[in-house]
């Protein structure tokens, strides 16, 4: 069992604040399988449900899915969800040591991203195919995307993505920092995620609880709010 600490973006600032704006400060994640790999996880909001995903064990192609149940205020494995999902067609150099996900409301597509092994500024994009219940490489997607202009101290091991209805966004921590992270926006003209494009380049966390696991992060956009999450220790 784990739980997540929730932050929200404070409008007209460059900060995400813990428990801001009536956010539930902490939410348990329950009933996940024993071999859930908590170190490799992502979140998204599809307009109806907040969802959380983790890899199965050491697998590079199987995800477990949970969703937030308002009645219990917990993320529950399989709640209004396909409990287990497959990733198919991944290039041989896809790095499954971390992942990012988002919901593309413009095309109603759930998207998943892996980095290229040894080249973290290259992303492989997968789309969820409802006919197969698989995340398929290149499905309804640009297969390969680049990240450009990243500061030299960008920590691509701690990263996340979201779509806010107008701009696809990527975030990554500053190396060695526990409260500062960078923001990139997708530029359709270059088909690349560009540092600072249509974005506040540098963002800061405020009020991080002491029990937060700072080794990974997740973000999503839901009901008009940008949200940030740490798991708890």
XYZ file of C-alpha atoms in Angstrom:
233
model
C 0.000 0.000 0.000
C 1.141 3.548 -0.762
C -0.300 7.030 -0.787
C 0.235 10.280 -2.661
C 0.673 13.854 -1.419
C -1.156 16.371 -3.591
C -0.062 19.869 -4.604
C -1.910 22.362 -6.808
C -0.725 25.264 -8.913
C -1.301 28.697 -7.395
C -2.637 30.876 -10.254
C -0.540 33.839 -11.404
C 2.543 32.553 -9.591
C 5.345 30.114 -10.343
C 4.542 27.838 -7.399
C 2.754 24.589 -6.645
C 1.566 24.480 -3.045
C 0.810 21.404 -0.964
C -2.937 21.050 -0.218
C -3.655 24.341 -1.986
C -7.188 25.379 -2.872
C -9.059 22.700 -1.019
C -6.985 19.838 -2.444
C -7.093 16.572 -0.532
C -3.627 16.618 1.074
C -3.012 12.877 1.025
C -4.756 9.969 -0.705
C -4.164 6.276 -0.148
C -3.635 3.881 -3.063
C -5.217 0.547 -2.159
C -5.603 -3.046 -3.334
C -2.690 -2.874 -5.775
C -1.095 -6.244 -6.636
C 1.872 -7.352 -4.539
C 4.269 -6.965 -7.457
C 3.368 -3.331 -8.150
C 6.495 -1.373 -9.046
C 5.873 1.886 -7.221
C 9.081 3.455 -8.568
C 7.690 3.489 -12.117
C 4.375 5.308 -12.101
C 2.321 8.037 -13.751
C -1.037 9.782 -13.396
C -3.611 11.487 -15.617
C -7.152 12.830 -15.586
C -9.504 11.975 -18.443
C -12.213 14.476 -17.539
C -14.126 11.877 -15.565
C -11.628 10.002 -13.416
C -8.238 10.690 -11.890
C -6.089 7.658 -12.745
C -2.836 6.203 -11.459
C -0.639 3.657 -13.234
C 2.339 1.557 -12.138
C 4.418 -1.008 -13.952
C 4.030 -4.643 -12.999
C 7.202 -5.839 -11.266
C 10.185 -5.733 -13.606
C 7.989 -5.842 -16.694
C 8.524 -3.346 -19.490
C 5.141 -3.968 -21.119
C 2.489 -4.371 -18.396
C 0.773 -1.667 -16.346
C -1.615 -1.792 -13.415
C -4.384 0.837 -13.322
C -6.176 2.437 -10.387
C -8.676 5.298 -10.251
C -9.799 7.731 -7.585
C -13.039 6.800 -5.858
C -14.746 9.948 -4.471
C -16.772 7.826 -2.061
C -13.643 6.620 -0.254
C -11.166 9.382 -1.227
C -8.743 6.633 -2.264
C -7.134 5.432 -5.467
C -8.436 1.889 -5.883
C -6.968 -0.772 -8.131
C -9.385 -1.552 -10.968
C -11.970 1.049 -9.922
C -13.776 2.042 -13.141
C -10.598 0.862 -14.867
C -9.096 -1.913 -16.922
C -6.921 -3.393 -14.152
C -4.069 -4.548 -16.381
C -2.856 -2.935 -19.619
C -0.266 -3.899 -22.215
C 2.298 -1.741 -24.037
C 3.021 -3.028 -27.532
C 5.393 -2.235 -30.387
C 7.961 -0.411 -28.268
C 11.286 0.217 -30.033
C 14.104 -1.986 -28.688
C 15.843 1.042 -27.161
C 12.770 2.296 -25.277
C 13.724 2.992 -21.650
C 11.060 1.596 -19.324
C 12.828 2.747 -16.153
C 10.273 5.583 -15.997
C 7.206 6.718 -17.911
C 4.845 9.639 -18.378
C 1.181 9.678 -19.372
C -1.533 12.183 -20.244
C -5.051 12.325 -21.623
C -5.367 14.123 -24.946
C -8.865 15.593 -24.744
C -8.574 16.990 -28.283
C -8.485 13.480 -29.766
C -9.859 11.549 -26.776
C -6.652 9.542 -26.693
C -4.817 8.258 -23.643
C -1.092 8.667 -24.301
C 2.005 7.065 -22.825
C 5.641 8.127 -23.217
C 8.968 6.381 -22.787
C 12.392 7.941 -23.274
C 15.018 6.595 -25.631
C 17.715 4.693 -23.765
C 20.803 6.903 -23.516
C 18.981 9.840 -25.117
C 16.441 11.215 -22.602
C 15.533 14.142 -24.865
C 13.965 11.725 -27.350
C 10.473 10.497 -26.498
C 8.548 7.558 -27.901
C 4.780 8.146 -27.993
C 2.106 5.473 -27.595
C -1.661 5.797 -27.922
C -4.344 3.676 -26.283
C -6.249 1.616 -28.830
C -9.729 0.853 -27.464
C -10.095 -2.008 -29.948
C -7.185 -3.919 -28.425
C -6.961 -2.368 -24.930
C -3.256 -1.841 -25.635
C -0.975 1.182 -25.595
C 0.452 0.901 -29.097
C 3.594 2.659 -30.289
C 2.655 5.372 -32.795
C -1.088 4.702 -32.570
C -2.909 7.964 -33.400
C 0.384 9.611 -32.449
C 3.603 11.124 -33.717
C 5.896 8.168 -32.944
C 9.032 10.101 -31.959
C 9.265 13.527 -30.332
C 12.232 15.630 -29.278
C 12.773 17.778 -26.188
C 14.819 20.886 -26.937
C 16.473 23.704 -25.006
C 16.659 21.809 -21.734
C 18.971 23.372 -19.132
C 22.117 21.278 -18.667
C 21.059 20.368 -15.126
C 17.699 18.884 -16.122
C 16.983 15.629 -14.289
C 15.136 13.506 -16.839
C 14.831 10.667 -14.336
C 12.214 12.750 -12.491
C 9.748 13.888 -15.114
C 6.075 13.993 -15.974
C 3.653 15.277 -18.635
C 0.113 16.606 -18.974
C -2.283 18.222 -21.455
C -4.305 21.221 -20.293
C -6.631 21.463 -23.286
C -4.416 23.855 -25.212
C -0.758 22.921 -24.652
C 0.975 19.591 -24.158
C 3.458 20.058 -21.319
C 6.520 18.245 -20.006
C 8.155 18.811 -16.627
C 11.483 17.670 -15.179
C 13.302 18.450 -11.955
C 16.497 20.404 -11.635
C 19.335 18.025 -10.737
C 19.832 17.833 -6.967
C 16.795 19.952 -6.187
C 13.781 18.851 -4.178
C 11.646 21.921 -4.912
C 12.564 23.291 -8.364
C 11.496 21.892 -11.700
C 11.476 23.001 -15.341
C 8.554 23.331 -17.762
C 8.440 22.638 -21.497
C 5.602 23.184 -23.963
C 4.929 21.356 -27.213
C 5.433 23.544 -30.289
C 3.412 22.165 -33.226
C 5.582 24.128 -35.658
C 8.707 22.213 -34.683
C 6.981 19.080 -33.351
C 9.190 19.345 -30.280
C 8.793 20.019 -26.571
C 10.646 23.301 -26.098
C 11.893 24.642 -22.787
C 9.761 27.617 -21.769
C 7.501 27.471 -24.841
C 4.118 28.881 -23.835
C 5.224 28.085 -20.271
C 6.632 29.423 -17.025
C 10.165 28.022 -17.375
C 10.956 27.446 -13.692
C 8.441 26.253 -11.101
C 8.787 25.746 -7.351
C 7.113 23.482 -4.804
C 5.981 24.957 -1.490
C 5.153 23.103 1.692
C 6.411 19.658 0.751
C 5.636 17.212 3.602
C 8.590 15.454 5.222
C 7.188 12.032 4.302
C 7.350 12.719 0.548
C 9.344 10.372 -1.677
C 11.377 12.831 -3.729
C 12.805 10.294 -6.183
C 9.902 10.518 -8.643
C 6.927 12.709 -9.490
C 3.586 12.704 -11.286
C 1.432 15.510 -12.675
C -1.970 15.927 -14.295
C -4.528 18.531 -15.307
C -8.040 17.994 -14.031
C -11.168 20.097 -13.559
C -9.211 23.237 -14.400
C -6.362 22.626 -11.978
C -2.721 21.728 -12.534
C -1.735 19.149 -9.923
C 1.547 17.677 -8.738
C 2.110 14.484 -6.729
C 4.800 12.808 -4.680
C 4.358 9.318 -3.291
C 4.906 8.948 0.439
C 7.754 7.067 2.028
